[in-house]
Short mmCIF file of C-alpha atoms in Angstrom, two decimals:
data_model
loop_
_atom_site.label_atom_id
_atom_site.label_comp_id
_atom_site.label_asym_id
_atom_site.label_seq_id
_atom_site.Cartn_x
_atom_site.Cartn_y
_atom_site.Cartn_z
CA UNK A 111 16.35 -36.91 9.12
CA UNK A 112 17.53 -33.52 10.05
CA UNK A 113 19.67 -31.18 8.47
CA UNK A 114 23.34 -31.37 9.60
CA UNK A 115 23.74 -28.04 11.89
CA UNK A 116 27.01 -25.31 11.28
CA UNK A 117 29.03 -27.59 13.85
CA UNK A 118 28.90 -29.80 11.51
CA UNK A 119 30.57 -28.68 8.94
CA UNK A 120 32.93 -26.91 10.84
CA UNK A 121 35.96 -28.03 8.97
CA UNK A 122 33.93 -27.47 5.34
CA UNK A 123 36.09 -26.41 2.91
CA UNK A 124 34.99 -27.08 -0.69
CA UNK A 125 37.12 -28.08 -3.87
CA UNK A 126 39.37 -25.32 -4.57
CA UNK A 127 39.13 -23.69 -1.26
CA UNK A 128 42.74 -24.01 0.76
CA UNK A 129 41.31 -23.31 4.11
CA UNK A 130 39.02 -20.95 5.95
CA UNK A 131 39.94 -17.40 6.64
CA UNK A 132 36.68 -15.85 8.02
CA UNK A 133 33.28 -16.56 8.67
CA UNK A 134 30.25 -14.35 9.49
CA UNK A 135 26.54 -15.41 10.24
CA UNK A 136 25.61 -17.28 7.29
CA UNK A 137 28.82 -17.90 5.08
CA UNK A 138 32.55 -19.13 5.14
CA UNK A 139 35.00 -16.98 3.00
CA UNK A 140 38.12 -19.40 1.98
CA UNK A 141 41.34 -18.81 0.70
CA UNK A 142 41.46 -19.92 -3.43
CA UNK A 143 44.77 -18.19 -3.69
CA UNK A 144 46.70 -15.13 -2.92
CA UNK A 145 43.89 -12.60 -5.03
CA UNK A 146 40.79 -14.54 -4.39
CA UNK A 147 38.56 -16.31 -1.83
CA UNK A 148 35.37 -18.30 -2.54
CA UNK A 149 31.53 -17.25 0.28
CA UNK A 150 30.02 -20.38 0.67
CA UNK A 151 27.19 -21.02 2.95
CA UNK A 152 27.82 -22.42 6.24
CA UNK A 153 25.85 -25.13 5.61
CA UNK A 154 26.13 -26.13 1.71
CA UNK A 155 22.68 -26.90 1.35
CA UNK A 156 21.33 -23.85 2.73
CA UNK A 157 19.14 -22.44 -0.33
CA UNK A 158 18.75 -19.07 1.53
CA UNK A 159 22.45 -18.18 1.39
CA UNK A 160 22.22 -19.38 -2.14
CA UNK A 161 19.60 -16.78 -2.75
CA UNK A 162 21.50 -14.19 -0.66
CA UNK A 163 24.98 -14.28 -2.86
CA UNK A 164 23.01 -14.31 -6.01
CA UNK A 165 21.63 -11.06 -4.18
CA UNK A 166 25.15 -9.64 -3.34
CA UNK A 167 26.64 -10.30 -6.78
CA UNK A 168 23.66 -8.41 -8.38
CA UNK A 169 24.36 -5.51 -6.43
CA UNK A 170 28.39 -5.95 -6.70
CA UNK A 171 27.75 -5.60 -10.89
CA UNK A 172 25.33 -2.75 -10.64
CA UNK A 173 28.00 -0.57 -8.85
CA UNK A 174 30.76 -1.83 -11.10
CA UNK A 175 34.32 -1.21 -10.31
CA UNK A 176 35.43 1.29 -7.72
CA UNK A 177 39.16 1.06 -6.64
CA UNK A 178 37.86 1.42 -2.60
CA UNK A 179 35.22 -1.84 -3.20
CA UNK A 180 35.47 -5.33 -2.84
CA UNK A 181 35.26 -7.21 -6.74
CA UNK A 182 33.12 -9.59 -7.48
CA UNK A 183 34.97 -12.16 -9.89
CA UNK A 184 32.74 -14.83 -10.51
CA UNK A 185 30.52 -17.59 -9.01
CA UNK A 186 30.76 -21.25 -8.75
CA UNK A 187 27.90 -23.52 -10.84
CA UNK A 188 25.54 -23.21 -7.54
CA UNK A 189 25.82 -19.71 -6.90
CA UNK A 190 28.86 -19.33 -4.39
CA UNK A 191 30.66 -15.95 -4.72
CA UNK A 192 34.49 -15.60 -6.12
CA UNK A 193 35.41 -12.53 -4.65
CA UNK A 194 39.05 -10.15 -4.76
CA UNK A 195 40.97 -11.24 -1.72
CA UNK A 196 42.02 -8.64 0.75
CA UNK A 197 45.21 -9.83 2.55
CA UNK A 198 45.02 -8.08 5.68
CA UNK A 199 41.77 -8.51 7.07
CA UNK A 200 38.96 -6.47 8.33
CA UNK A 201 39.13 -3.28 9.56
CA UNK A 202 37.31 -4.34 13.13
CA UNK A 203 40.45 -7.31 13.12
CA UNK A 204 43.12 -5.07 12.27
CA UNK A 205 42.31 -2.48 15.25
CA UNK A 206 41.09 -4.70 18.24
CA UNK A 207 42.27 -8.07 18.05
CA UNK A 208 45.15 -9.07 19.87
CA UNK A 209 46.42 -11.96 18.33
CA UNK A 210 47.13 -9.73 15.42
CA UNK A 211 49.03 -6.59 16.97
CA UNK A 212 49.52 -3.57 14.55
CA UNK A 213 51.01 -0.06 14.77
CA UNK A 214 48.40 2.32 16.24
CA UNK A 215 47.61 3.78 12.71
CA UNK A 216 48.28 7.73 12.22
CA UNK A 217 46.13 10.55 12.03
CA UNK A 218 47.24 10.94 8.24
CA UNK A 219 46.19 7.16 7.66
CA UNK A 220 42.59 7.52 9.77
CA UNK A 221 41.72 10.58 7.69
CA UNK A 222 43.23 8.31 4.36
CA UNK A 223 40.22 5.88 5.58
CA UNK A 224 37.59 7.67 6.43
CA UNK A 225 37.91 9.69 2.80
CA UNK A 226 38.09 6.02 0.96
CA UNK A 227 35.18 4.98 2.50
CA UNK A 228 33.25 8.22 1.96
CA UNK A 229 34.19 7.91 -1.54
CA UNK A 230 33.03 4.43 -1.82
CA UNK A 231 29.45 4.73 -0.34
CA UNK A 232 29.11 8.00 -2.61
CA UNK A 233 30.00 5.81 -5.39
CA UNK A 234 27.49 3.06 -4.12
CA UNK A 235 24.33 5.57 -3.92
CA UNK A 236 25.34 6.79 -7.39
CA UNK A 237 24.94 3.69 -8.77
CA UNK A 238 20.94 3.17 -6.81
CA UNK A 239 22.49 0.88 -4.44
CA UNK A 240 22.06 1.19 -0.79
CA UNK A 241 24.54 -0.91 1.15
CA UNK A 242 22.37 -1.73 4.47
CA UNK A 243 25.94 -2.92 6.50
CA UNK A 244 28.36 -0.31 6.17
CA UNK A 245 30.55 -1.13 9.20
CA UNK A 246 34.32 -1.98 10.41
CA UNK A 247 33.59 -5.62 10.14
CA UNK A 248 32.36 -4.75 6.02
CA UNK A 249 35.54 -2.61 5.48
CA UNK A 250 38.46 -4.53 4.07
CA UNK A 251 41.85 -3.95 3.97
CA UNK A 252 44.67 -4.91 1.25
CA UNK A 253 48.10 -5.42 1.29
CA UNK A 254 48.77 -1.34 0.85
CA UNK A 255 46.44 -1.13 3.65
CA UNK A 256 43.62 0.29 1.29
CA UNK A 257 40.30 -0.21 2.16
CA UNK A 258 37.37 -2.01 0.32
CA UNK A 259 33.78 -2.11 1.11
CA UNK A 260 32.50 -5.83 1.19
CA UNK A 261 29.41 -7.56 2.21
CA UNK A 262 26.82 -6.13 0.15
CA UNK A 263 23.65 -6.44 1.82
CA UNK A 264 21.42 -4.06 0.59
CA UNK A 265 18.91 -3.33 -2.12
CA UNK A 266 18.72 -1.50 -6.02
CA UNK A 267 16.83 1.39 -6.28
CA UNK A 268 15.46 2.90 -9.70
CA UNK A 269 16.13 7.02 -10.15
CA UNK A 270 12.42 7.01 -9.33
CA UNK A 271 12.60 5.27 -6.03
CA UNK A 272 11.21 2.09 -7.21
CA UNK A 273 13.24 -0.78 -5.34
CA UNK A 274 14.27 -3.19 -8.01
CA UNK A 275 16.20 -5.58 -5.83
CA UNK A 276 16.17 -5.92 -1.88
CA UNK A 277 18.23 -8.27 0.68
CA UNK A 278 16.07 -7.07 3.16
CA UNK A 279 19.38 -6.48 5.62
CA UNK A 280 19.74 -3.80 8.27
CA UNK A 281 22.51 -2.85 9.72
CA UNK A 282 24.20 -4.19 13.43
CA UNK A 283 22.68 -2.18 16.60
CA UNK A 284 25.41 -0.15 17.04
CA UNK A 285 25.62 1.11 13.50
CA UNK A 286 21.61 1.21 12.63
CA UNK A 287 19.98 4.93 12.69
CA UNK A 288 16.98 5.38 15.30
CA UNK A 289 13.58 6.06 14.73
CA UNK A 290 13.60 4.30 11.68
CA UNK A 291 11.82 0.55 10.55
CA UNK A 292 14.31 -2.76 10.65
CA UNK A 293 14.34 -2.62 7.18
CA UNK A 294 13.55 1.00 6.18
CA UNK A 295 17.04 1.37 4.73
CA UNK A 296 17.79 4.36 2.10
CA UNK A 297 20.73 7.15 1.52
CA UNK A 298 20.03 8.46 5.66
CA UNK A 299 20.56 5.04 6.92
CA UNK A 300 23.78 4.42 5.23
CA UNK A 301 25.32 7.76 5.93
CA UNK A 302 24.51 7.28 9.66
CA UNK A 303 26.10 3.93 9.02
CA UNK A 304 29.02 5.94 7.17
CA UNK A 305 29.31 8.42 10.28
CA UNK A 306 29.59 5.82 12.97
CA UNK A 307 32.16 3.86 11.18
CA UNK A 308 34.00 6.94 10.92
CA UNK A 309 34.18 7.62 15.05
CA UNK A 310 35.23 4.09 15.22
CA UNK A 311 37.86 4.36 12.89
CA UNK A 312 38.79 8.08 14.49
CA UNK A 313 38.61 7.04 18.04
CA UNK A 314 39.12 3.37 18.29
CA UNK A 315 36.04 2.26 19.98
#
């Protein structure tokens, strides 16, 4: 018998979960309550997405806290990620989707954002962790309209270079640096990452 496909379980929420408040291409994120949602695989038996949040958490508790990253606070008995809830979205949402219309943000608040998420992915290499996904869809926003970097994709480097843990992620075309391997990611990679997310957030497209 095959397994059931995403269509499927289209309507999959899981005890606890209220309802579904995003997706991306392997996981569901769903409200718990007001400060948390619960990643889940698409599919619930999908062992790789198991093995990919057990990945993301890692890397989540090596960086530690940071007041401009997402928490990690907890997992479920099979490995799904409790996670802080950021109320108003992503940072790709917030600018270009229609059904949810926003002030054109100011040139005080772009600069705000761009200097967050500097600080964040400076705090991310300090810790050995590369993020592989830095990107408006991975940059959260909370009720003060802070961001948070989310979706942890990357790999844990030693101060020697030696890669301790790897996701083996890359990031999205329009955010990946040339001339380098699908999965060659280091420091370079996420600062072109870093650079293009900043002429998004500068220039709106």
């Amino acid at each position: 018998m095959n397994k059931p496909g995403v269509k499927e379980y289209r309507e999959y929420c899981p005890p606890g979960v209220k309802h579904v408040i995003a997706s991306g291409g392997s996981a569901w994120i769903g409200e718990v309550d007001e400060s948390t949602v619960l990643k889940y695989p698409l599919a619930p038996d999908n062992t790789d997405v198991v093995s990919w949040l057990e990945t993301e958490r890692k890397l989540l508790e090596f960086v530690g806290h940071h007041e401009h990253i997402i928490k990690v606070k907890g997992c479920t008995e099979n490995g799904w990620l409790y996670l802080e809830r950021a109320t108003n979205g992503n940072l790709n949402d917030y600018y270009l989707r229609p059904a949810y219309p926003h002030p054109s943000p100011s040139l005080e608040q772009r600069i705000a954002w761009c200097r967050e998420i500097a600080e964040a992915v400076a705090w991310v290499h300090s810790r050995g962790v590369i993020h592989c996904d830095t990107q408006p869809r991975n940059i959260l926003l909370d009720e003060g309209l802070r961001t948070k970097l989310a979706d942890f994709q990357g790999k844990h480097v030693s101060e020697n270079g030696t890669v301790l843990l790897n996701r083996w992620s890359s990031e999205p075309c329009r955010f990946y640096c040339p001339r380098r391997g699908p999965f060659d990611a280091d420091v370079e990679t996420d600062l072109f990452a870093l650079g293009c997310t900043i002429y998004f957030i500068m220039m709106r497209h």
